Coordinates of C-alpha atoms and ligand atoms in Angstrom, one line a residue:
X21 CA 12.9 28.3 16.6
X22 CA 11.2 27.6 19.7
X23 CA 9.1 24.2 19.3
X24 CA 5.2 24.1 19.9
X25 CA 4.4 23.8 23.3
X26 CA 2.6 20.1 23.5
X27 CA -1.0 20.1 25.9
X28 CA 0.7 18.8 29.3
X29 CA -2.9 18.2 30.2
X30 CA -3.8 16.6 27.6
X31 CA -4.7 12.5 26.6
X32 CA -3.3 12.0 23.5
X33 CA -4.4 9.0 21.9
X34 CA -1.3 7.7 21.3
X35 CA 2.0 9.1 21.6
X36 CA 5.0 7.6 18.6
X37 CA 9.0 8.5 19.6
X38 CA 10.7 8.5 16.4
X39 CA 9.9 10.1 12.7
X40 CA 12.0 7.4 10.3
X41 CA 10.1 5.1 8.1
X42 CA 8.1 3.6 11.2
X43 CA 7.3 6.1 12.9
X44 CA 5.8 8.4 9.7
X45 CA 4.2 5.1 8.7
X46 CA 3.0 4.6 12.8
X47 CA 1.6 8.7 12.1
X48 CA 0.3 8.4 8.8
X49 CA -2.0 5.3 9.5
X50 CA -3.4 6.5 13.2
X51 CA -4.3 9.5 12.7
X52 CA -6.6 8.4 9.5
X53 CA -7.6 6.5 12.0
X54 CA -8.5 10.0 13.5
X55 CA -6.7 9.4 16.6
X56 CA -5.2 12.4 18.2
X57 CA -1.3 11.9 18.1
X58 CA 1.7 13.1 19.3
X59 CA 4.8 12.4 17.2
X60 CA 8.4 12.6 19.5
X61 CA 11.6 13.4 17.6
X62 CA 15.1 13.7 18.9
X63 CA 16.5 15.3 16.3
X64 CA 16.0 18.7 14.4
X65 CA 13.8 19.1 12.0
X66 CA 16.8 20.4 9.3
X67 CA 16.2 22.8 6.0
X68 CA 16.4 19.6 4.1
X69 CA 16.6 20.8 0.7
X70 CA 19.4 23.0 1.2
X71 CA 21.3 19.8 3.6
X72 CA 20.7 17.9 0.0
X73 CA 21.5 20.2 -2.8
X74 CA 20.5 17.3 -5.3
X75 CA 21.6 19.5 -8.1
X76 CA 24.6 21.5 -6.6
X77 CA 27.8 20.3 -9.1
X78 CA 31.4 19.8 -6.7
X79 CA 33.4 22.6 -8.4
X80 CA 30.2 24.7 -6.6
X81 CA 31.5 23.2 -3.0
X82 CA 33.3 25.0 -1.1
X83 CA 34.9 21.2 -0.4
X84 CA 34.1 19.3 -3.6
X85 CA 31.4 17.6 -1.8
X86 CA 33.0 16.4 0.7
X87 CA 33.3 17.5 5.2
X88 CA 34.3 20.6 5.6
X89 CA 37.8 19.9 7.2
X90 CA 37.2 20.3 11.5
X91 CA 34.9 17.2 10.0
X92 CA 35.4 13.5 10.5
X93 CA 34.3 10.5 9.5
X94 CA 35.2 7.0 10.4
X95 CA 36.8 4.8 7.9
X96 CA 37.0 0.8 7.5
X97 CA 40.6 1.3 9.4
X98 CA 40.0 3.0 11.5
X99 CA 37.1 1.4 12.4
X100 CA 39.0 -2.1 12.1
X101 CA 41.5 -0.2 15.0
X102 CA 39.9 2.0 17.5
X103 CA 37.7 -0.1 19.3
X104 CA 33.7 2.4 20.6
X105 CA 33.8 5.0 22.1
X106 CA 35.6 7.0 19.5
X107 CA 37.1 9.9 21.5
X108 CA 41.6 8.8 21.8
X109 CA 42.4 9.0 17.6
X110 CA 40.9 12.2 17.0
X111 CA 41.2 14.7 18.8
X112 CA 42.1 16.8 15.9
X113 CA 38.5 16.4 14.7
X114 CA 35.6 19.3 15.8
X115 CA 33.1 16.6 14.8
X116 CA 33.1 13.6 14.3
X117 CA 31.1 10.9 12.2
X118 CA 30.0 7.4 11.6
X119 CA 31.2 6.1 7.8
X120 CA 28.5 7.7 6.3
X121 CA 29.3 11.1 7.3
X122 CA 31.7 11.9 4.8
X123 CA 30.2 14.2 2.7
X124 CA 29.2 17.8 3.0
X125 CA 25.6 16.3 2.5
X126 CA 25.1 14.6 5.5
X127 CA 27.1 16.1 8.0
X128 CA 23.7 18.0 10.2
X129 CA 21.8 14.8 9.8
X130 CA 24.5 12.0 11.1
X131 CA 25.0 12.3 14.3
X132 CA 28.2 13.4 16.3
X133 CA 30.1 9.9 17.6
X134 CA 30.9 11.6 20.6
X135 CA 27.6 13.1 21.4
X136 CA 26.0 10.3 21.5
X137 CA 28.8 7.3 22.4
X138 CA 28.3 3.8 23.0
X139 CA 30.4 0.3 23.5
X140 CA 31.4 -2.6 24.0
X141 CA 32.7 -4.6 20.1
X142 CA 33.2 -2.5 17.4
X143 CA 30.1 -1.8 15.5
X144 CA 30.0 0.6 12.9
X145 CA 26.3 2.3 14.2
X146 CA 25.1 5.1 11.6
X147 CA 22.3 7.1 13.2
X148 CA 20.2 9.8 12.0
X149 CA 18.3 12.6 14.3
X150 CA 16.7 14.5 12.4
X151 CA 13.1 14.4 11.2
X152 CA 13.0 12.0 8.8
X153 CA 15.9 9.8 10.9
X154 CA 17.8 7.8 7.9
X155 CA 14.9 7.7 5.9
X156 CA 16.5 11.4 4.6
X157 CA 19.6 9.3 2.9
X158 CA 18.8 6.0 2.4
X159 CA 19.9 4.1 -0.3
X160 CA 15.6 2.7 -1.5
X161 CA 16.5 -0.8 -1.9
X162 CA 13.1 -1.5 -1.5
X163 CA 12.3 -5.3 -1.0
X164 CA 9.0 -7.1 0.2
X165 CA 9.9 -10.5 2.1
X166 CA 8.4 -14.1 1.7
X167 CA 7.2 -17.3 3.4
X168 CA 11.1 -18.5 2.6
X169 CA 12.3 -16.1 5.1
X170 CA 9.0 -15.7 7.5
X171 CA 9.2 -19.5 7.2
X172 CA 13.1 -19.8 7.8
X173 CA 13.3 -22.8 10.7
X174 CA 10.9 -25.1 8.6
X175 CA 13.2 -24.9 6.1
X176 CA 16.8 -25.6 8.1
X177 CA 15.9 -25.9 11.5
X178 CA 17.1 -22.9 12.7
X179 CA 15.9 -20.0 15.2
X180 CA 12.7 -19.2 15.2
X181 CA 9.3 -18.5 12.8
X182 CA 7.0 -15.3 12.2
X183 CA 4.2 -15.2 13.3
X184 CA 2.8 -14.6 10.0
X185 CA 2.8 -15.6 6.6
X186 CA 3.5 -13.5 3.5
X187 CA -0.5 -14.0 3.3
X188 CA -1.2 -12.0 6.4
X189 CA 1.1 -9.3 5.2
X190 CA 1.2 -8.8 1.3
X191 CA -2.4 -6.7 1.4
X192 CA -0.2 -4.1 3.4
X193 CA 3.0 -4.8 0.9
X194 CA 0.5 -3.3 -1.9
X195 CA -0.7 -0.1 0.6
X196 CA 3.1 0.4 0.4
X197 CA 3.5 0.5 -2.9
X198 CA 0.4 2.6 -3.8
X199 CA 0.9 4.6 -1.0
X200 CA 4.8 5.3 -1.9
X201 CA 5.4 4.6 -4.9
X202 CA 7.9 2.4 -5.8
X203 CA 9.7 1.9 -9.6
X204 CA 10.6 -2.5 -10.6
X205 CA 10.0 -5.4 -13.4
X206 CA 7.4 -8.5 -12.7
X207 CA 9.8 -11.6 -12.2
X208 CA 6.7 -13.9 -10.7
X209 CA 10.2 -15.6 -7.8
X210 CA 8.3 -17.7 -4.9
X211 CA 11.4 -16.0 -2.6
X212 CA 11.7 -12.2 -3.9
X213 CA 7.5 -11.3 -4.7
X214 CA 6.9 -8.5 -6.6
X215 CA 5.5 -5.3 -5.7
X216 CA 2.9 -2.9 -7.3
X217 CA 5.6 -1.5 -9.8
X218 CA 5.3 2.2 -11.5
X219 CA 7.8 2.9 -15.0
X220 CA 10.7 0.7 -14.0
X221 CA 14.7 2.3 -14.7
X222 CA 16.7 0.8 -17.8
X223 CA 19.2 -1.3 -17.7
X224 CA 22.1 -0.3 -19.6
X225 CA 24.5 -2.1 -21.7
X226 CA 27.2 -3.8 -19.4
X227 CA 23.7 -4.9 -17.3
X228 CA 21.6 -6.5 -20.2
X229 CA 25.3 -8.6 -20.7
X230 CA 25.3 -10.2 -16.8
X231 CA 21.5 -10.5 -16.7
X232 CA 21.3 -12.8 -20.1
X233 CA 25.1 -14.2 -19.1
X234 CA 23.0 -15.7 -15.6
X235 CA 20.4 -16.7 -16.9
X236 CA 22.3 -19.4 -18.5
X237 CA 22.7 -20.3 -14.5
X238 CA 19.7 -20.0 -13.7
X239 CA 20.2 -16.9 -11.8
X240 CA 17.7 -13.7 -11.5
X241 CA 19.0 -10.4 -12.6
X242 CA 16.4 -7.3 -12.0
X243 CA 16.3 -3.9 -12.1
X244 CA 17.0 -1.9 -9.3
X245 CA 13.3 -1.8 -6.8
X246 CA 14.1 1.3 -5.8
X247 CA 11.6 3.3 -3.1
X248 CA 10.5 6.5 -5.6
X249 CA 8.0 7.5 -7.4
X250 CA 8.6 7.3 -11.6
X251 CA 4.7 8.3 -11.9
X252 CA 4.6 10.9 -9.2
X253 CA 1.6 10.1 -6.7
X254 CA -1.2 12.4 -7.4
X255 CA -2.6 12.1 -3.6
X256 CA 0.8 13.2 -2.5
X257 CA 1.7 16.9 -3.2
X258 CA 4.7 17.2 -1.7
X259 CA 6.6 14.4 -3.2
X260 CA 8.3 14.9 -7.3
X261 CA 8.0 12.2 -9.7
X262 CA 12.1 10.8 -11.0
X263 CA 13.5 12.9 -13.5
X264 CA 16.5 11.1 -13.4
X265 CA 19.2 13.8 -12.3
X266 CA 21.6 12.1 -11.2
X267 CA 22.3 12.8 -7.6
X268 CA 21.2 9.4 -6.4
X269 CA 25.1 8.3 -7.0
X270 CA 26.6 10.7 -4.6
X271 CA 25.7 9.7 -0.7
X272 CA 22.7 11.8 0.6
X273 CA 19.3 12.2 0.1
X274 CA 16.6 13.2 -3.0
X275 CA 15.8 17.4 -3.2
X276 CA 12.4 16.9 -5.0
X277 CA 11.3 13.9 -3.2
X278 CA 10.9 11.5 -6.1
X279 CA 12.7 8.8 -3.3
X280 CA 10.6 7.9 -0.4
X281 CA 11.5 10.2 2.6
X282 CA 8.7 9.8 6.2
X283 CA 9.0 13.2 6.0
X284 CA 6.7 13.9 2.8
X285 CA 5.7 10.9 2.4
X286 CA 4.2 9.9 5.2
X287 CA 4.1 13.1 8.1
X288 CA 3.5 16.1 6.6
X289 CA 0.5 14.7 4.8
X290 CA -0.5 12.9 8.1
X291 CA -0.3 16.9 9.2
X292 CA -2.7 18.2 7.0
X293 CA -5.0 16.0 8.8
X294 CA -5.3 17.8 11.7
X295 CA -5.0 14.9 14.0
X296 CA -0.9 15.4 14.6
X297 CA 0.9 17.5 16.8
X298 CA 5.0 17.7 15.9
X299 CA 7.7 18.0 18.2
X300 CA 10.9 17.7 17.4
X301 CA 14.5 18.1 19.8
X302 CA 12.2 15.7 22.1
X303 CA 15.0 13.0 23.1
X304 CA 12.4 10.4 25.0
X305 CA 14.4 8.8 27.9
X306 CA 11.7 6.7 29.7
X307 CA 8.1 5.2 28.6
X308 CA 6.0 6.0 31.7
X309 CA 4.5 2.9 33.6
X310 CA 0.7 3.0 35.8
X311 CA 2.1 1.4 39.3
X312 CA -1.0 0.3 39.8
X313 CA -2.3 -1.1 36.0
X314 CA 1.3 -2.2 35.0
X315 CA 0.4 -0.3 31.6
X316 CA 2.2 2.5 29.5
X317 CA 1.2 5.7 30.9
X318 CA 3.2 8.1 28.6
X319 CA 6.4 9.3 28.4
X320 CA 9.1 11.5 29.8
X321 CA 11.4 13.7 27.7
X322 CA 14.1 16.4 27.8
X323 CA 13.9 18.9 25.2
X324 CA 17.8 18.6 23.5
X325 CA 18.8 22.3 23.1
X326 CA 17.1 23.6 26.9
X327 CA 18.0 20.9 28.6
X328 CA 14.0 21.0 29.6
X329 CA 12.5 17.5 31.5
X330 CA 8.4 17.3 30.2
X331 CA 6.2 14.7 30.9
X332 CA 3.0 13.8 28.3
X333 CA 0.4 11.5 29.0
X334 CA -0.8 9.2 26.0
X335 CA -3.2 5.9 26.0
X336 CA -1.3 3.7 23.4
X337 CA 2.5 4.4 23.8
X338 CA 4.3 3.4 20.0
X339 CA 8.1 3.0 20.1
X340 CA 9.6 3.9 16.6
X341 CA 13.2 5.8 17.5
X342 CA 14.5 2.0 15.7
X343 CA 15.8 -0.9 16.0
X344 CA 18.7 -0.1 19.1
X345 CA 17.2 3.2 20.1
X346 CA 14.6 1.9 21.0
X347 CA 15.5 -1.4 22.6
X348 CA 17.7 1.2 24.6
X349 CA 14.7 2.7 25.8
X350 CA 12.7 -0.1 26.6
X351 CA 16.1 -1.0 28.7
X352 CA 15.8 2.1 30.1
X353 CA 12.5 1.9 31.0
X354 CA 12.7 0.4 34.1
X355 CA 10.3 -0.1 37.1
X356 CA 9.4 -2.1 39.7
X357 CA 6.6 -4.0 38.1
X358 CA 9.3 -4.3 35.1
X359 CA 12.5 -4.7 36.6
X360 CA 15.1 -5.4 33.5
X361 CA 12.8 -3.0 31.5
X362 CA 9.7 -2.1 30.1
X363 CA 8.7 -5.8 28.0
X364 CA 11.0 -8.0 28.9
X365 CA 9.6 -10.5 31.1
X366 CA 11.1 -13.0 28.5
X367 CA 14.7 -11.5 28.9
X368 CA 14.9 -11.3 25.4
X369 CA 15.0 -7.6 24.7
X370 CA 18.2 -6.5 23.4
X371 CA 18.4 -10.2 22.5
X372 CA 18.8 -12.3 19.1
X373 CA 20.2 -9.3 17.4
X374 CA 20.9 -9.4 13.6
X375 CA 21.6 -7.8 10.7
X376 CA 23.4 -8.5 7.0
X377 CA 27.0 -9.1 6.7
X378 CA 28.1 -7.2 3.6
X379 CA 32.0 -6.4 1.8
X380 CA 32.7 -9.4 -0.8
X381 CA 32.6 -8.1 -4.3
X382 CA 33.9 -8.2 -7.4
X383 CA 33.9 -5.2 -10.0
X384 CA 35.1 -5.6 -13.8
X385 CA 34.8 -4.2 -17.6
X386 CA 33.0 -4.9 -20.6
X387 CA 35.8 -5.1 -23.2
X388 CA 33.3 -4.8 -25.7
X389 CA 32.1 -0.7 -23.8
X390 CA 36.1 0.2 -23.8
X391 CA 36.0 3.7 -25.9
X392 CA 31.7 4.4 -26.8
X393 CA 30.0 7.8 -26.2
X394 CA 29.0 7.9 -22.2
X395 CA 25.3 7.3 -21.7
X396 CA 23.1 9.3 -18.8
X397 CA 23.5 6.4 -16.4
X398 CA 23.6 7.7 -13.4
X399 CA 20.4 9.5 -13.8
X400 CA 18.0 6.6 -12.1
X401 CA 18.3 5.8 -9.2
X402 CA 19.5 2.6 -8.4
X403 CA 21.6 0.1 -11.1
X404 CA 20.1 -4.3 -10.7
X405 CA 19.8 -6.4 -8.0
X406 CA 20.8 -10.0 -8.4
X407 CA 18.8 -12.1 -6.6
X408 CA 19.2 -14.9 -3.6
X409 CA 19.7 -18.8 -5.5
X410 CA 22.0 -20.2 -2.6
X411 CA 19.6 -22.3 -0.2
X412 CA 16.3 -22.2 -2.7
X413 CA 15.6 -25.9 -4.0
X414 CA 19.4 -26.8 -2.8
X415 CA 20.7 -26.8 0.5
X416 CA 24.6 -25.8 0.3
X417 CA 26.8 -27.7 2.1
X418 CA 28.2 -25.0 4.0
X419 CA 25.8 -23.0 5.4
X420 CA 22.6 -21.7 5.7
X421 CA 20.3 -19.0 4.3
X422 CA 21.3 -16.3 1.5
X423 CA 22.8 -13.5 0.3
X424 CA 21.4 -11.2 -2.4
X425 CA 24.2 -8.6 -5.2
X426 CA 23.5 -5.0 -5.3
X427 CA 25.5 -3.3 -8.2
X428 CA 25.1 -1.0 -11.5
X429 CA 27.6 0.1 -14.4
X430 CA 27.9 2.4 -16.7
X431 CA 28.7 6.9 -16.9
X432 CA 29.1 8.4 -12.8
X433 CA 30.0 11.9 -12.5
X434 CA 33.0 9.9 -11.2
X435 CA 34.2 6.7 -13.5
X436 CA 33.8 4.2 -11.0
X437 CA 35.8 1.2 -10.6
X438 CA 38.1 2.5 -12.6
X439 CA 41.5 1.4 -12.7
X440 CA 42.8 3.0 -15.4
X441 CA 46.8 4.2 -14.8
X442 CA 48.7 6.8 -16.2
X443 CA 50.0 10.3 -17.0
X444 CA 49.1 13.7 -18.3
X445 CA 46.6 13.6 -21.5
X446 CA 47.0 10.1 -21.9
X447 CA 45.6 9.0 -18.3
X448 CA 43.0 11.5 -18.8
X449 CA 42.1 10.1 -22.4
X450 CA 42.5 6.6 -20.6
X451 CA 39.5 7.7 -18.1
X452 CA 37.3 8.5 -20.8
X453 CA 37.9 5.5 -22.7
X454 CA 37.0 3.2 -20.0
X455 CA 34.5 4.9 -17.7
X456 CA 31.2 3.9 -18.8
X457 CA 33.4 0.2 -19.3
X458 CA 33.4 -0.9 -15.0
X459 CA 30.7 -2.3 -13.5
X460 CA 30.8 -4.1 -10.2
X461 CA 28.5 -5.5 -7.3
X462 CA 28.9 -5.9 -3.7
X463 CA 26.7 -8.5 -1.4
X464 CA 24.1 -8.4 1.1
X465 CA 24.4 -11.5 3.3
X466 CA 21.8 -12.9 6.0
X467 CA 23.3 -13.0 9.4
X468 CA 21.5 -15.5 12.2
X469 CA 19.5 -14.0 15.3
X470 CA 21.1 -15.2 17.9
X471 CA 20.5 -15.3 20.9
X472 CA 23.9 -14.6 22.0
X473 CA 24.4 -11.3 20.0
X474 CA 22.8 -8.6 22.2
X475 CA 22.7 -4.9 23.3
X476 CA 22.4 -4.1 27.0
X477 CA 22.8 -0.6 29.1
X478 CA 26.5 0.6 30.0
X479 CA 27.0 0.9 33.9
X480 CA 29.0 4.4 33.7
X481 CA 28.8 5.8 29.8
X482 CA 26.2 8.4 28.9
X483 CA 25.2 10.8 26.1
X484 CA 25.4 14.4 26.0
X485 CA 21.8 14.3 27.8
X486 CA 22.8 12.4 31.1
X487 CA 21.1 9.3 28.8
X488 CA 22.5 5.7 29.3
X489 CA 24.4 4.8 26.9
X490 CA 24.4 1.1 24.7
X491 CA 27.3 -1.8 25.4
X492 CA 27.3 -4.0 22.1
X493 CA 27.9 -8.0 22.0
X494 CA 27.7 -8.8 18.6
X495 CA 30.0 -10.5 16.5
X496 CA 29.2 -11.6 12.6
X497 CA 30.1 -16.2 13.8
X498 CA 30.8 -18.8 11.1
X499 CA 27.7 -19.0 9.3
X500 CA 28.3 -15.7 8.1
X501 CA 31.7 -16.3 7.5
X502 CA 31.4 -19.0 5.2
X503 CA 28.8 -17.5 3.6
X504 CA 31.0 -14.1 3.1
X505 CA 33.8 -16.7 0.7
X506 CA 30.8 -18.0 -1.3
X507 CA 29.9 -14.1 -2.4
X508 CA 33.0 -13.5 -3.6
X509 CA 33.9 -16.6 -5.4
X510 CA 30.5 -16.6 -6.9
X511 CA 30.9 -12.4 -8.0
X512 CA 34.0 -13.2 -9.5
X513 CA 31.9 -16.6 -11.3
X514 CA 28.8 -14.6 -12.3
X515 CA 31.3 -11.6 -14.0
X516 CA 33.7 -14.8 -15.7
X517 CA 30.9 -16.2 -17.1
X518 CA 29.6 -12.9 -18.7
X519 CA 32.4 -12.2 -20.2
X520 CA 33.9 -9.1 -18.5
X521 CA 37.8 -8.9 -17.7
X522 CA 37.8 -9.3 -13.3
X523 CA 39.4 -5.8 -12.8
X524 CA 39.1 -6.5 -8.4
X525 CA 38.3 -9.4 -6.2
X526 CA 37.2 -8.7 -2.7
X527 CA 36.9 -10.6 0.4
X528 CA 36.6 -8.5 2.7
X529 CA 34.1 -8.4 5.1
X530 CA 32.9 -5.3 6.6
X531 CA 32.7 -3.9 9.9
X532 CA 29.7 -4.7 11.7
X533 CA 26.5 -2.6 11.4
X534 CA 27.5 -1.7 7.5
X535 CA 25.1 -2.6 6.1
X536 CA 22.7 0.1 8.6
X537 CA 20.5 -2.3 8.7
X538 CA 20.4 -3.5 12.5
X539 CA 17.2 -6.0 13.4
X540 CA 15.6 -8.4 15.8
X541 CA 15.7 -7.1 19.8
X542 CA 12.1 -7.0 20.7
X543 CA 11.2 -9.4 18.2
X544 CA 7.7 -11.3 17.4
X545 CA 6.6 -14.4 18.4
X546 CA 4.0 -16.0 19.3
X547 CA 5.4 -17.7 22.9
X548 CA 5.7 -15.1 25.7
X549 CA 8.9 -17.1 26.7
X550 CA 10.9 -16.4 23.9
X551 CA 9.6 -13.1 22.4
X552 CA 8.9 -10.0 22.6
X553 CA 5.7 -8.1 20.5
X554 CA 3.2 -10.3 19.2
X555 CA 2.1 -10.8 15.9
X556 CA 0.6 -7.1 15.5
X557 CA 4.0 -5.9 17.4
X558 CA 1.8 -5.5 20.8
X559 CA 4.3 -6.3 24.1
X560 CA 3.5 -9.4 25.4
X561 CA 3.4 -8.0 28.9
X562 CA 2.1 -4.2 28.3
X563 CA -0.5 -4.3 25.8
X564 CA -0.7 -0.5 25.0
X565 CA 2.8 -1.1 24.2
X566 CA 4.2 -1.5 20.7
X567 CA 7.8 -1.5 19.1
X568 CA 6.8 -1.3 15.2
X569 CA 10.5 -0.8 13.9
X570 CA 13.1 -3.6 12.6
X571 CA 13.5 -4.4 16.5
X572 CA 10.5 -6.5 15.4
X573 CA 11.8 -9.2 13.0
X574 CA 12.6 -12.7 13.8
X575 CA 15.2 -13.4 11.4
X576 CA 16.5 -10.5 9.1
X577 CA 16.4 -12.1 5.4
X578 CA 19.3 -11.6 3.0
X579 CA 16.5 -8.7 1.6
X580 CA 16.1 -4.5 2.9
X581 CA 14.1 -4.0 5.7
X582 CA 12.6 -1.0 5.1
X583 CA 9.6 -1.7 3.3
X584 CA 8.7 -4.8 5.5
X585 CA 9.2 -2.5 8.5
X586 CA 6.2 0.2 7.3
X587 CA 4.0 -2.8 5.6
X588 CA 4.1 -4.6 9.0
X589 CA 3.6 -1.0 10.8
X590 CA 0.4 -0.8 8.5
X591 CA -0.9 -3.7 9.5
X592 CA -0.1 -3.6 13.2
X593 CA -1.2 0.3 13.2
X594 CA -4.7 -1.4 12.0
X595 CA -5.0 -3.1 14.5
X596 CA -4.4 -0.8 17.5
X597 CA -6.8 1.7 16.2
X598 CA -9.3 -1.0 15.6
X599 CA -8.2 -2.8 19.8
X600 CA -8.8 0.9 21.4
X601 CA -12.1 2.0 19.3
X602 CA -13.2 -1.9 21.1
X603 CA -11.7 -0.5 24.6
X604 CA -9.0 -3.2 24.7
X605 CA -6.5 -1.1 25.5
Ligands
FAD25 C1 22.4 5.7 4.3 C2 21.1 4.5 3.8 C3 21.0 3.4 3.2 C4 20.4 2.3 3.0 N1 20.1 2.1 2.5 C5 18.7 1.6 2.7 C6 18.4 0.2 1.0 O1 18.3 0.6 0.3 N2 17.8 -0.6 1.4 C7 16.4 -0.5 3.1 O2 15.6 -1.1 3.0 N3 17.1 0.3 3.9 C8 18.0 1.3 4.1 N4 18.4 1.8 4.8 C9 18.3 1.1 6.0 C10 16.9 2.7 6.6 O3 17.2 3.9 6.1 C11 16.2 2.0 7.5 O4 15.9 0.8 7.5 C12 14.6 2.9 8.2 O5 15.2 4.1 8.0 C13 14.6 2.4 8.9 O6 13.4 3.1 9.8 P1 13.5 3.0 11.6 O7 12.0 4.7 11.7 O8 13.2 2.4 12.1 O9 14.6 4.2 11.8 P2 15.4 6.0 11.4 O10 14.4 5.8 10.2 O11 16.3 5.8 11.9 O12 14.1 6.6 12.5 C14 14.3 6.6 14.2 C15 14.0 8.1 14.2 O13 13.8 7.7 15.2 C16 14.4 9.6 16.2 N5 14.8 8.2 17.8 C17 15.7 7.6 17.7 N6 15.2 7.5 19.6 C18 15.2 8.7 19.8 C19 14.6 9.3 21.1 N7 14.6 7.8 22.5 N8 13.3 9.8 21.1 C20 12.5 10.2 19.9 N9 13.0 10.0 18.9 C21 14.1 9.1 18.4 C22 16.0 9.4 15.7 O14 16.2 10.7 15.6 C23 15.1 9.3 13.4 O15 14.7 10.1 13.5 C24 19.5 2.3 4.4 C25 20.2 3.1 5.7 C26 21.2 4.3 5.3 C27 21.6 5.4 6.8
SF4_26 S1 17.1 9.7 -10.0 FE1 15.3 10.4 -9.4 S2 15.3 9.9 -7.2 FE2 17.9 10.2 -7.6 S3 18.3 11.8 -7.3 FE3 17.4 11.9 -8.7 S4 15.0 12.8 -9.0 FE4 15.9 12.0 -7.1

């Protein structure tokens, strides 16, 4: 289907680049303020319900849910022995995906690595190029940050503090909770503030056992805080409430949109205001600049299908292409007035790259559940979250900052954490007896934001559309590896304290990027010499340019970022609309 023609004679109030969590939120807030907005998305608008097929059973799928034979998704071992760009060694695969693209349900959502190459140090870079971006398949763990994160430098002296405090963003977290819906239980923890929760999911037997074991150690396990509406949202006709159908276990999204995704949660309601023009298949390759004023004047984009180029004008440019793509775009937008790339007089664009380290974890078995009847445990959007406990009141001698664990237990379509041996009927019986008794969890830890971890433009390699690719210069450091050792030890210690039989303990650190939480490459700050954006995600250098995704983060915290991306974006867009009205942009 042909894309709607953008009005090239019009100067839009705002052009937004990218339609994921950040771009969708910007579209919602700005159209609600009455601005005339153009939203450009590089990928297609997929028939998403047909892609996700949340109710499809494995035996109804030609490949039992796995990829067709002509496609391949990278494994941990391949990330370890192959270097990007991933060409040699994969000649047999017509389509090559990141590790997330391993099922039939996501193969059209994640990018083809060959069409979108990158170079440099190894990185499991997961990208989703379609309307809604990664929110179509995100894991939905929706956590708030606190002043333990925003003011972390005061606690341990490392890095920079954020230019905001929790009290600045708290009202916006509330707005996001109410507009999009979130499930969970209040815990009153200063380091993991509560949301305004809808009906929570229930913990199952082994999870309650673990929770009780942890209470004796002063550690907190809480229900998975999911960006899912469990009670429904009266103001949104595109989303249903969660009725616990089980597909949350599978890599893929929710085809009734109980789980938040940007199109149904934000973009379609924004279109209903009449103020939003959406154009998909539109890859922005440069932000243009008025050479007289130095201000952003609009964007150049190429239609991904026809290869035709367009130039469109806007009073404000909002970059929301996801952390690393936004950074790439700033670096691509070089001009006489901005020779190092747009908004980069500080030289910090691309630097202070941070995320979460993953890998260490534990699997165990609750022996008293062996042989018990199966329960419907995968019919819920998540299991549990075990909150951070390091470097709160005490200082750990070996590392700074913290980590939390995500985990779950109980019956699932395919037994998880299984360590069942044997053959034939006996084996099947063993699987049945044990399958609901397994419990497992894996850690997510803060990777420190260091200037020397960065991305830049590759001087040679280009993507399918002739746009220069990114080159990574990024590695975990000593603090991360010391933290990972501790994750492994504490995971085992906590399962033992709960009385579980230990099945497997892993200390293996996964490839950089595995968490899919890339952050920090255009950080906020008060000092234009050491930061790219101010507290409203507005460029210090170019006042009508805003970068509203995870690149604005000052540190990674150990909590998942998406709810914070959206709360910050809402706050920034309120400010933007106000400034535009006052004629300050
Ligand atoms: C499997 C998976 C599990 C996850 N689990 C969690 C979780 O449990 N909790 C959590 O908080 N986060 C999770 N995340 C991360 C979460 O999805 C991201 O934090 C979030 O989507 C970021 O939003 P964004 O708008 O910055 O980027 P995206 O959602 O990636 O959207 C960016 C959009 O910009 C478009 N774009 C890129 N370049 C251009 C260009 N040049 N021109 C035009 N458009 C462009 C892309 O096509 C894309 O649609 C998970 C992600 C994945 C993939
Ligand atoms: S459990 Fe709920 S959120 Fe998850 S796929 Fe099913 S309906 Fe959607």
